[in-house]
Coordinates of N, CA and C and ligand atoms in Angstrom, one line a residue:
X119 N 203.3 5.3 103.6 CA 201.9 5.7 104.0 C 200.8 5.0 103.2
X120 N 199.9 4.1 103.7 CA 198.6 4.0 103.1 C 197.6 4.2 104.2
X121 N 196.7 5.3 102.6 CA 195.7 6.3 103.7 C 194.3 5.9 102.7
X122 N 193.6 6.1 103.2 CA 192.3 6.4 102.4 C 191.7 7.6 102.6
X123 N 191.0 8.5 101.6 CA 190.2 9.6 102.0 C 188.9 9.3 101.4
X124 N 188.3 9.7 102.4 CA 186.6 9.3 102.4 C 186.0 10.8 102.7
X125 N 184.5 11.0 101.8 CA 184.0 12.1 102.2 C 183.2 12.2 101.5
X126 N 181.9 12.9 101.5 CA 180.8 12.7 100.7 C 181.6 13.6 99.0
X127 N 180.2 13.3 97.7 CA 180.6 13.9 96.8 C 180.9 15.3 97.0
X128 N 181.9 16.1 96.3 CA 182.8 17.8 96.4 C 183.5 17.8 97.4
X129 N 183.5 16.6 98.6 CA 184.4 17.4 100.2 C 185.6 17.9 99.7
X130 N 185.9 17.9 98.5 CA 187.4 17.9 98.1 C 188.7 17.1 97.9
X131 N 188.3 15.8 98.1 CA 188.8 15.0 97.7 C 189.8 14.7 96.8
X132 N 189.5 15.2 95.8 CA 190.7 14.8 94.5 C 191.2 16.3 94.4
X133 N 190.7 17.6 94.9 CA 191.9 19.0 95.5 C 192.8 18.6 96.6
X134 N 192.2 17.5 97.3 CA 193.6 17.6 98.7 C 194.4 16.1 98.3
X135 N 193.9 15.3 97.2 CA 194.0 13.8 97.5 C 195.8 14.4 96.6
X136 N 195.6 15.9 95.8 CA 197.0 15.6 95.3 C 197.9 16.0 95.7
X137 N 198.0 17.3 96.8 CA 198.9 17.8 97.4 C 199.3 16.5 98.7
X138 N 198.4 15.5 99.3 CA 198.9 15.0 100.5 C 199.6 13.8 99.6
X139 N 199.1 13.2 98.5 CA 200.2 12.4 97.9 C 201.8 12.9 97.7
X140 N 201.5 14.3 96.8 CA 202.9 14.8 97.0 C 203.4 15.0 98.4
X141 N 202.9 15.5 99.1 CA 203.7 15.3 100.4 C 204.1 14.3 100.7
X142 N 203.4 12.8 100.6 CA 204.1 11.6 101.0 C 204.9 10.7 100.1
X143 N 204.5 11.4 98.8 CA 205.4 10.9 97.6 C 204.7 9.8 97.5
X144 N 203.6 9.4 97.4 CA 202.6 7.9 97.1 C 201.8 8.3 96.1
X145 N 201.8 6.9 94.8 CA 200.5 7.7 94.2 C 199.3 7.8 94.3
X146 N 198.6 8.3 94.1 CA 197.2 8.9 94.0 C 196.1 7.8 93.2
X147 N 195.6 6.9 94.2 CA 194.7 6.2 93.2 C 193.7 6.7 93.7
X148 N 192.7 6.9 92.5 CA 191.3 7.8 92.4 C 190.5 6.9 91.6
X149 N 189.4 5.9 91.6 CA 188.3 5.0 91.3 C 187.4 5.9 90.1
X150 N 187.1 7.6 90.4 CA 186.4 7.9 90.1 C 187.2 8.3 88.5
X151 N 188.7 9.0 88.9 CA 189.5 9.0 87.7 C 189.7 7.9 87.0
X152 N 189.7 6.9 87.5 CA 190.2 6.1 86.9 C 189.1 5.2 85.0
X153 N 187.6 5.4 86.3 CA 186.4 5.2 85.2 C 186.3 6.6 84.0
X154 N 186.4 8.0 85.2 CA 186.5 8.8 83.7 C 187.3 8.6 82.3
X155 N 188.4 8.3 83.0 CA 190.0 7.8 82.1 C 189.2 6.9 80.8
X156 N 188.5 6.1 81.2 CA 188.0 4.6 80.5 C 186.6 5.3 79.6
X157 N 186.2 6.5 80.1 CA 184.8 6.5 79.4 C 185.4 7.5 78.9
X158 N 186.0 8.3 78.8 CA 186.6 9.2 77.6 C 187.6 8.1 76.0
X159 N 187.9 7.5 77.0 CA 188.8 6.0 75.8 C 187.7 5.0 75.4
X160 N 186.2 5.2 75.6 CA 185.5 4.5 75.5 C 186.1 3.0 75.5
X161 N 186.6 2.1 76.3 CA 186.6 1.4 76.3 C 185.3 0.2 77.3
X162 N 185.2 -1.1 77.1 CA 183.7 -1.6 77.6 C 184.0 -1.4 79.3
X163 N 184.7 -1.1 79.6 CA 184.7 -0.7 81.5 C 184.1 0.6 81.4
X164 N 184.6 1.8 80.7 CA 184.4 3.1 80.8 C 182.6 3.0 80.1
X165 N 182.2 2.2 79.4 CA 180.7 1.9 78.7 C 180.0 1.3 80.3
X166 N 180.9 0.5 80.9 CA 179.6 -0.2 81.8 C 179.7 0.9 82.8
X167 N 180.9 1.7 83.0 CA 180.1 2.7 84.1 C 179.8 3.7 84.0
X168 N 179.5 4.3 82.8 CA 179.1 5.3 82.7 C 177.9 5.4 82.9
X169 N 177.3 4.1 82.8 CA 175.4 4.0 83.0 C 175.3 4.2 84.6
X170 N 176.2 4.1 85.1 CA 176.0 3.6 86.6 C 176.7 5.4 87.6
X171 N 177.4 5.8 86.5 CA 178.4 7.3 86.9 C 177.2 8.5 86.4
X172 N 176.5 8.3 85.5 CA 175.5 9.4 84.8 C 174.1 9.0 85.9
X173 N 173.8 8.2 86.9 CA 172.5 8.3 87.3 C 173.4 8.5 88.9
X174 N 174.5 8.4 89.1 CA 174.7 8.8 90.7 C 174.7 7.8 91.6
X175 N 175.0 6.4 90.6 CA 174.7 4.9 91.6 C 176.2 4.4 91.7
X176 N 176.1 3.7 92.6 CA 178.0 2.9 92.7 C 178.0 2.3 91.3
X177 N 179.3 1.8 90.8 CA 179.7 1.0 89.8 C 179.2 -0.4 90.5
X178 N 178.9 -1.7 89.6 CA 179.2 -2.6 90.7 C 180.4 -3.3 91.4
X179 N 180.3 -3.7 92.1 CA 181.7 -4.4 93.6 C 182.5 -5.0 92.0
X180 N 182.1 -5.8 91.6 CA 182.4 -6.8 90.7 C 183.4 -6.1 89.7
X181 N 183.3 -4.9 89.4 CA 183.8 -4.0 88.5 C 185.0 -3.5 89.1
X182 N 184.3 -2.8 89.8 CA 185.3 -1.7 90.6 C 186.6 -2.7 91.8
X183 N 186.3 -3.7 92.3 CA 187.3 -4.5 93.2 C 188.0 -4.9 92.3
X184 N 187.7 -5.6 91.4 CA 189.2 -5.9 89.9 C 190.1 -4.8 89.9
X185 N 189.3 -3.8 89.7 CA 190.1 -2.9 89.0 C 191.1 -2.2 89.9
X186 N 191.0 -1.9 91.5 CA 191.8 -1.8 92.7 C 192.5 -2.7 93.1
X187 N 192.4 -4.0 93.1 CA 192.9 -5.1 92.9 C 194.6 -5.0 91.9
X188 N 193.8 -4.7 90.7 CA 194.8 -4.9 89.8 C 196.0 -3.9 89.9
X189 N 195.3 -2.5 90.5 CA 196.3 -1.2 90.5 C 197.2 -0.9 91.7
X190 N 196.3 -1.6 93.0 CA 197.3 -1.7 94.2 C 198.7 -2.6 94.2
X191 N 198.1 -4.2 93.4 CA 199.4 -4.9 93.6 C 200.3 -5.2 92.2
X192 N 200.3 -3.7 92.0 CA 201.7 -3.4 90.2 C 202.4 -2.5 90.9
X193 N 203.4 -2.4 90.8 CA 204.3 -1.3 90.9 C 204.4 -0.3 92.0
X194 N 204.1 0.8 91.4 CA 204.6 1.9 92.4 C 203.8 1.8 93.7
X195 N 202.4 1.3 94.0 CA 202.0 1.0 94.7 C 202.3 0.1 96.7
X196 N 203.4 0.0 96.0 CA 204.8 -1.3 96.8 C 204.7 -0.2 98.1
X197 N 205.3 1.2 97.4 CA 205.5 2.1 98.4 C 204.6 2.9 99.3
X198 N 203.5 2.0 98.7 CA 202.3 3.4 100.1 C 201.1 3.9 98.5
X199 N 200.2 4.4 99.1 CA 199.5 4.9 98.6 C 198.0 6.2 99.0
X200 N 197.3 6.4 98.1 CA 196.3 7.2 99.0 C 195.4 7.1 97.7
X201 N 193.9 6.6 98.4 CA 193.1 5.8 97.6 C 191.9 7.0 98.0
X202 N 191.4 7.6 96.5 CA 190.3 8.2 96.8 C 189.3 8.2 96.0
X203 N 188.2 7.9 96.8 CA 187.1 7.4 96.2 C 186.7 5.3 96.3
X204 N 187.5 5.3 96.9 CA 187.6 3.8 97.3 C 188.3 3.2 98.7
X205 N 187.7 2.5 99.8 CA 186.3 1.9 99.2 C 185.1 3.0 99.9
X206 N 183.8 2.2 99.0 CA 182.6 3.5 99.0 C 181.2 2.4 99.8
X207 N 181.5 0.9 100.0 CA 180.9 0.2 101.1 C 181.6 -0.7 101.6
X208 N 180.5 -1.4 102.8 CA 181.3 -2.2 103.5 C 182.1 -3.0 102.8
X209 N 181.4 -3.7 101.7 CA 182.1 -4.9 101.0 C 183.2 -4.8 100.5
X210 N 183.2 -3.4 99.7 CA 184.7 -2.7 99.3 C 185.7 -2.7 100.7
X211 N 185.3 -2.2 101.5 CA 186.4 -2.1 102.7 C 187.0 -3.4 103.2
X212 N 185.8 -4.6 103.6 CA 186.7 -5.9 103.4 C 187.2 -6.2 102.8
X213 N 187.4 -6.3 101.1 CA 187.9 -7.1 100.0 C 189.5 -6.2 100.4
X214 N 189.4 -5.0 100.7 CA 190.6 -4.3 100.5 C 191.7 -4.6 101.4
X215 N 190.8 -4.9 103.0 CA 191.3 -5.5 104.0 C 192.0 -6.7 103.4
X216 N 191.5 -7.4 102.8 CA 192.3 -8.7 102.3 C 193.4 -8.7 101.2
X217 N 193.1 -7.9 100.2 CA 193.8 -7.5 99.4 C 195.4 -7.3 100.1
X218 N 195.3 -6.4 101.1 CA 196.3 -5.9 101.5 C 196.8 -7.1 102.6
X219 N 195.9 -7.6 103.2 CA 196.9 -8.9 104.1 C 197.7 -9.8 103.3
X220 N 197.1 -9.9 102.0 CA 197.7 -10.7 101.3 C 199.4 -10.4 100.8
X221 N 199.2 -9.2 100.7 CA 200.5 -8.5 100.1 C 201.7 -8.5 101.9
X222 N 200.7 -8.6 102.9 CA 201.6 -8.3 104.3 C 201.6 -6.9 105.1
X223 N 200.3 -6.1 104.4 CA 200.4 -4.5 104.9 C 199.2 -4.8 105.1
X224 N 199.0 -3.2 105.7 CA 197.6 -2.9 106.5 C 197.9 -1.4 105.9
X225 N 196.3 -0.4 106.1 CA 195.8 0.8 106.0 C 196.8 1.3 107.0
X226 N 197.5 2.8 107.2 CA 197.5 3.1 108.0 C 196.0 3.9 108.8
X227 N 195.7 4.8 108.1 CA 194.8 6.1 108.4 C 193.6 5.8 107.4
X228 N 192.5 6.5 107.8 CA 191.3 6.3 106.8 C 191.1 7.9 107.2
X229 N 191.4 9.2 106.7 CA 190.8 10.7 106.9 C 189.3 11.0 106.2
X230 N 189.0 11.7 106.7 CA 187.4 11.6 106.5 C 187.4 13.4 106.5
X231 N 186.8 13.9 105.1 CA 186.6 15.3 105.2 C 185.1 15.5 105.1
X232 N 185.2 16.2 106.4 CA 183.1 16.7 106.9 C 183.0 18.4 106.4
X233 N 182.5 17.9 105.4 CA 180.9 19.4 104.7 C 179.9 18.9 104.8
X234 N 179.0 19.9 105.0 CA 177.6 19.6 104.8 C 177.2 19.6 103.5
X235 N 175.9 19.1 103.5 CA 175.4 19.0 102.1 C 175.1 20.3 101.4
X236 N 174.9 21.7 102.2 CA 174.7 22.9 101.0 C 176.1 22.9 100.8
X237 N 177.2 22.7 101.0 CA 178.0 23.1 100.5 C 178.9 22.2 99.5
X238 N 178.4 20.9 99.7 CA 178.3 19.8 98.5 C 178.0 20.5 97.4
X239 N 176.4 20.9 97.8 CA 175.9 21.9 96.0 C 176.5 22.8 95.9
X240 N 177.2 23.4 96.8 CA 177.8 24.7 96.3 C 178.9 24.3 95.3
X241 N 179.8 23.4 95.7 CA 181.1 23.1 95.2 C 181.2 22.6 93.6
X242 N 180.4 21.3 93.9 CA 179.9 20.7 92.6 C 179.5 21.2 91.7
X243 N 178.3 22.3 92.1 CA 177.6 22.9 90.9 C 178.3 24.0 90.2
X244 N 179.4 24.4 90.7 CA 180.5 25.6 90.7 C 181.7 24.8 89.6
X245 N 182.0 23.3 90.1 CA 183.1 22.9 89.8 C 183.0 23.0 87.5
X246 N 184.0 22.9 87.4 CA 184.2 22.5 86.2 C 186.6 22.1 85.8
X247 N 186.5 21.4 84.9 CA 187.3 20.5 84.9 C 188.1 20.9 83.4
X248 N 188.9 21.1 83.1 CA 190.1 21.0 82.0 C 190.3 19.9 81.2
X249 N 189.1 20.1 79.9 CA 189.2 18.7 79.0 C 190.7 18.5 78.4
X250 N 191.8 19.2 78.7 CA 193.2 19.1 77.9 C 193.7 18.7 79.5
X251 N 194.2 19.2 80.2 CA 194.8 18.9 81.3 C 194.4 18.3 83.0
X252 N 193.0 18.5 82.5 CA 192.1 17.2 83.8 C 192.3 18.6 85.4
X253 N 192.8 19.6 85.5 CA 192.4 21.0 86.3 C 191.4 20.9 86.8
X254 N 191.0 21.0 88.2 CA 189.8 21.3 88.4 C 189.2 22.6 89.7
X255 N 188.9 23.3 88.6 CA 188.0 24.6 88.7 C 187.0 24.6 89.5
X256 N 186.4 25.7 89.9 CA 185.2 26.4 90.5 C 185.1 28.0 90.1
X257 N 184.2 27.9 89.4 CA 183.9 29.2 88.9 C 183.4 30.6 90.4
X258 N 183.6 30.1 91.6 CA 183.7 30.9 92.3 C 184.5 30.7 93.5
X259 N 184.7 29.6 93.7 CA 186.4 29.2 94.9 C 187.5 29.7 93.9
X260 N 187.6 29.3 92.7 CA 189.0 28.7 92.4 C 188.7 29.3 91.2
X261 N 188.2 30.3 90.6 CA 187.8 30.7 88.8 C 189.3 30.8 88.2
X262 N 188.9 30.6 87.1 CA 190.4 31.2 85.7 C 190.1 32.2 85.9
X263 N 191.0 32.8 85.1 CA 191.3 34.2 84.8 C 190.0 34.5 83.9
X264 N 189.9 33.8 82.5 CA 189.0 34.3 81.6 C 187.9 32.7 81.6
X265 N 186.5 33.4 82.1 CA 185.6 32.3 82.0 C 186.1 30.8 80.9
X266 N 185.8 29.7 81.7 CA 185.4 28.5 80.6 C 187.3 28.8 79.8
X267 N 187.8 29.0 80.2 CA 189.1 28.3 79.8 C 190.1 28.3 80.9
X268 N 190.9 26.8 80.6 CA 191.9 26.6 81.7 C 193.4 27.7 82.1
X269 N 193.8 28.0 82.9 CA 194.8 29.3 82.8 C 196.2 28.3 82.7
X270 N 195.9 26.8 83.1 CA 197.3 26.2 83.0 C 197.8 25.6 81.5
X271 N 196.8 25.8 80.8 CA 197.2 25.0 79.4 C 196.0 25.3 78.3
X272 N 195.1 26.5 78.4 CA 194.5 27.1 77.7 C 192.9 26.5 77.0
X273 N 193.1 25.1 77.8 CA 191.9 24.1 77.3 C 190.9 24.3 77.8
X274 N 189.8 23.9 77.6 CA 188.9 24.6 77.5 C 188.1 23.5 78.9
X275 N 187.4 24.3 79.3 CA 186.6 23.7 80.8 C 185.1 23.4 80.6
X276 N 184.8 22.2 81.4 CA 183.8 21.5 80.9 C 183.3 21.3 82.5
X277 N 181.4 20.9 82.6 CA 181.0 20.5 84.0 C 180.9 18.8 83.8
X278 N 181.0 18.2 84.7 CA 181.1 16.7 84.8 C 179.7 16.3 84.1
X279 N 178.5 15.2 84.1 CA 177.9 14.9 83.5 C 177.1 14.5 84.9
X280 N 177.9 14.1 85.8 CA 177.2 13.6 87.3 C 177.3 15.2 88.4
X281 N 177.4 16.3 87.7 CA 177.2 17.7 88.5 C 175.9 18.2 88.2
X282 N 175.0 17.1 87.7 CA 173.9 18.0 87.1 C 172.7 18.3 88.8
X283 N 172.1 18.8 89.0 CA 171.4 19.0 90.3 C 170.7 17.7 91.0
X284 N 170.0 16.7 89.9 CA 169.8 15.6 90.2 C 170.4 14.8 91.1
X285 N 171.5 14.6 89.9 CA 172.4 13.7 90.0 C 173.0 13.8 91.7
X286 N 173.5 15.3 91.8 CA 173.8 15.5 93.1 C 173.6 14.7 94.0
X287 N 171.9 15.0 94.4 CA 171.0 14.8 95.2 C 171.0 13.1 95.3
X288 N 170.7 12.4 94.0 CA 171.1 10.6 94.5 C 172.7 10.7 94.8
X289 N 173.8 11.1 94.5 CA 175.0 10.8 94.7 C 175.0 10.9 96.5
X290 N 174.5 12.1 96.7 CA 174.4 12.3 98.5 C 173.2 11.2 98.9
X291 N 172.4 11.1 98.9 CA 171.4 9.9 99.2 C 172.4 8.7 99.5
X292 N 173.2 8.5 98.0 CA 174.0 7.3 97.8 C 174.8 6.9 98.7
X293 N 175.7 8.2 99.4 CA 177.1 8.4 100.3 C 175.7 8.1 101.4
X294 N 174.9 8.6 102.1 CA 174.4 8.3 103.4 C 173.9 6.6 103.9
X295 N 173.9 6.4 102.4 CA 173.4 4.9 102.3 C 174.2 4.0 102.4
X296 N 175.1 4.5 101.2 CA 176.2 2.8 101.2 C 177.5 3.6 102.0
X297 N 177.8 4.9 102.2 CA 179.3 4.9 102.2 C 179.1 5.5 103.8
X298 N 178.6 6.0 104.1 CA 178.3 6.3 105.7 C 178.7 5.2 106.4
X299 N 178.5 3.8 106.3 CA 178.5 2.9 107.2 C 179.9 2.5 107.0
X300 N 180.9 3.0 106.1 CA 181.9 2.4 106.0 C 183.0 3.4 107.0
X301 N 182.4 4.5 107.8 CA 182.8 5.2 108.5 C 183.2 4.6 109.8
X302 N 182.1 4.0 110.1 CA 182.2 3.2 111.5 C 182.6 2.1 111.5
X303 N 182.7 1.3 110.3 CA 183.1 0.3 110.0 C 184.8 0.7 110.8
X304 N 185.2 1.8 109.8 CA 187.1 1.9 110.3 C 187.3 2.4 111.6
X305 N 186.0 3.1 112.3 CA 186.2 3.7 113.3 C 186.5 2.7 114.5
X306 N 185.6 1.8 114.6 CA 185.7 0.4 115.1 C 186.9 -0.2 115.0
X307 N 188.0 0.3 113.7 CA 188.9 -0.4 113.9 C 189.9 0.5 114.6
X308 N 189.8 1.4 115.0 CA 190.6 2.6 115.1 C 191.0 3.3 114.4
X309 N 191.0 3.6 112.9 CA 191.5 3.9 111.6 C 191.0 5.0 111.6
X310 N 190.2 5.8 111.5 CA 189.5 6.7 111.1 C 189.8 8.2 112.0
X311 N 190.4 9.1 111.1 CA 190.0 10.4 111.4 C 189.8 11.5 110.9
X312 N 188.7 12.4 111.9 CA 188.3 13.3 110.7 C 189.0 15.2 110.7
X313 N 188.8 15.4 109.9 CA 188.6 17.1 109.5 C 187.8 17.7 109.3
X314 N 187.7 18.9 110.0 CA 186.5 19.8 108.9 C 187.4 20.6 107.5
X315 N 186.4 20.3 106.6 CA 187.2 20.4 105.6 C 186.6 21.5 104.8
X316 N 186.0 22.4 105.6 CA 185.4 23.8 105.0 C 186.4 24.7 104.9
X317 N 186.6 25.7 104.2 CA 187.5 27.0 104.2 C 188.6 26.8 102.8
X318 N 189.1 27.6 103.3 CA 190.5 27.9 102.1 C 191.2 26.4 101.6
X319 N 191.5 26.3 100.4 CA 192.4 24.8 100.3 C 193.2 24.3 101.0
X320 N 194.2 25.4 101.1 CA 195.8 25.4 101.9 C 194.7 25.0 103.4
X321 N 194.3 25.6 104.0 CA 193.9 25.3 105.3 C 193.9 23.8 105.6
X322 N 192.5 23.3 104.7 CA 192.1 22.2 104.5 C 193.6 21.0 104.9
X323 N 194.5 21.7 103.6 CA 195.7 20.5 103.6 C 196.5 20.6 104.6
X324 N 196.6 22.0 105.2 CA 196.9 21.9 106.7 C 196.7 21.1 107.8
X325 N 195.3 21.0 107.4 CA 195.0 20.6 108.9 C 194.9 18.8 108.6
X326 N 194.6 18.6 107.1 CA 195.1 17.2 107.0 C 196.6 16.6 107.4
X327 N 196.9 17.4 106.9 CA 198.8 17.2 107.0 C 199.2 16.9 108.5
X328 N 198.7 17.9 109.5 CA 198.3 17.6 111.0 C 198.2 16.5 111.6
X329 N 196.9 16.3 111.2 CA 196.5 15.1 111.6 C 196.9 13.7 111.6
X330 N 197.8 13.7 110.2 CA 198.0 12.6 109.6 C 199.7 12.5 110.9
X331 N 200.4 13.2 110.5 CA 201.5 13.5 111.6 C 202.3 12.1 112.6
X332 N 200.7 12.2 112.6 CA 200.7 10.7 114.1 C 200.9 9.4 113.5
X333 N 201.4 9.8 112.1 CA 201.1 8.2 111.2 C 202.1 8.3 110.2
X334 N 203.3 9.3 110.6 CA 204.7 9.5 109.9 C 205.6 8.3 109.9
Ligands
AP5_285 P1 184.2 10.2 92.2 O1 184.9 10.9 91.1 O2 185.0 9.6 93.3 O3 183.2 11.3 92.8 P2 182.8 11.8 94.2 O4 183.2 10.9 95.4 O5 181.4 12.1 94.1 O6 183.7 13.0 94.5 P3 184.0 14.2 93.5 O7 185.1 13.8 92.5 O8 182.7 14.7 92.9 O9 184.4 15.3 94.5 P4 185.8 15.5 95.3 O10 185.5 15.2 96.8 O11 187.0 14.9 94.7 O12 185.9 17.1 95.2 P5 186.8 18.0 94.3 O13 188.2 18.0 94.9 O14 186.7 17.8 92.9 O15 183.2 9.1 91.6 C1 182.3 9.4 90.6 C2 181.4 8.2 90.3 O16 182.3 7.1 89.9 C3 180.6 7.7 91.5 O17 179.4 8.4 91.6 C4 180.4 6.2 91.1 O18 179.4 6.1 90.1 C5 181.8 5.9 90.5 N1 182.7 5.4 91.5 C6 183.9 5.9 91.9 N2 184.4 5.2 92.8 C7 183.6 4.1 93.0 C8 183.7 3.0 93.9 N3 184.7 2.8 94.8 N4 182.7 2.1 93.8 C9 181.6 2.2 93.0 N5 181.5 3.3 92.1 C10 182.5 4.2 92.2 O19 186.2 19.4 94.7 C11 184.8 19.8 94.2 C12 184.8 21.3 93.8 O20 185.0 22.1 95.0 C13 185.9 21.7 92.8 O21 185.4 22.6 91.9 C14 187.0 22.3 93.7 O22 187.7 23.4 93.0 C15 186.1 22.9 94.8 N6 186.8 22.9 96.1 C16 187.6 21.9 96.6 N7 188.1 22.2 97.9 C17 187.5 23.5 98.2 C18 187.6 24.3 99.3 N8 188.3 24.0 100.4 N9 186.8 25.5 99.3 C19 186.1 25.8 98.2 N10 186.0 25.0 97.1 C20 186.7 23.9 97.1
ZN286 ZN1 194.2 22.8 81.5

């Protein structure tokens, strides 16, 4: 299986992007993990996008295509994958289109999870994350047991730096601008389908799991 999931910032993304990998047994490439990974290791990738991750703007193409590039064609990759958070515009969707002709494969599926935007801020502004084990919380979907600590490994929970209300607000701006058009871009190709991705988790990966079915 290679799928992509696309959906504005909170649709849930990196909650469903891990259960539908385990279900297809592919790994989990995540763009946005992958720069966090880099700016906690401070190394100069995780330096250049942090300026670009702290105001709510894409990384640039130049950055971020290397670095999908490099992670699609190593290893476990061979077998399928599910890419989230990439790609986030047109130009990303082409390069990837190539990327993958070059290797002899194609996307299967592009799933698309639809929330509105209050519930973007609901999610985000709720969310907080497991500095020891990378968990990610909602102090009202999904709370610990005891405030501000993780229940799976005791670490302690932190809000992202791009959850701040601002930041939100350009991040959604961002998705209607650059990542919206990459919707129709796949729809055109036939690729693309969506879910409502409001309600209970399990549901959510229900009705993804469903959908995808047609592409076993
Ligand atoms: P990235 O990490 O990809 O951020 P995002 O797309 O904004 O998505 P999020 O991680 O914020 O949300 P999510 O959809 O994964 O939701 P989650 O499951 O956590 O990118 C961050 C930044 O990196 C970008 O702004 C950009 O700067 C850069 N970047 C990344 N990729 C790039 C690219 N390709 N090109 C250029 N730059 C790039 O859920 C959110 C919260 O809701 C959690 O608290 C969760 O517990 C809760 N929740 C989840 N599901 C439900 C549910 N069904 N009901 C209730 N609560 C729920
Ligand atoms: Zn933890």
């Amino acid at each position: 299986m290679r799928l992509v999931l696309v959906g504005p910032p909170g649709a849930g993304k990196g909650t469903q992007a891990q259960f539908i990998a385990a279900h297809y047994d592919v790994p989990k490439v995540s763009t946005g993990d992958i720069f966090r990974a880099n700016v906690s290791g401070g190394t100069p990738l995780g330096l250049e996008a942090k300026r670009y991750m702290d105001a709510g703007e894409l990384v640039p193409d130049s950055v971020t295509i290397a670095m999908v590039d490099d992670r699609l064609t190593s290893g476990d990759a061979a077998k399928g994958f599910l890419l989230d958070g990439f790609p986030r515009n047109v130009a990303q969707a082409e390069v990837l289109a190539q990327i993958l002709e070059k290797g002899g494969v194609a996307l299967d599926v592009v799933l698309e999870l639809e929330v509105d935007d209050e519930e973007v801020v609901r999610r985000l502004s709720g969310r907080r994350t497991c500095r020891t084990c990378g968990h990610v919380w909602h102090v009202d979907f999904d709370p610990p047991q005891v405030a501000e600590v993780c229940d799976h490994c005791g670490g302690e929970l932190f809000q992202r730096d791009d959850d701040k209300a601002d930041t939100i607000r350009r991040r959604l701006e961002v998705y209607a601008e650059q990542t919206a058009p990459v919707l129709g871009w796949y729809a055109e190709r036939g690729l693309l389908r969506r879910i409502d991705a409001t309600g209970p988790v399990d549901g959510v990966t229900a009705r993804a799991i469903a959908t995808l079915r047609e592409f076993d």
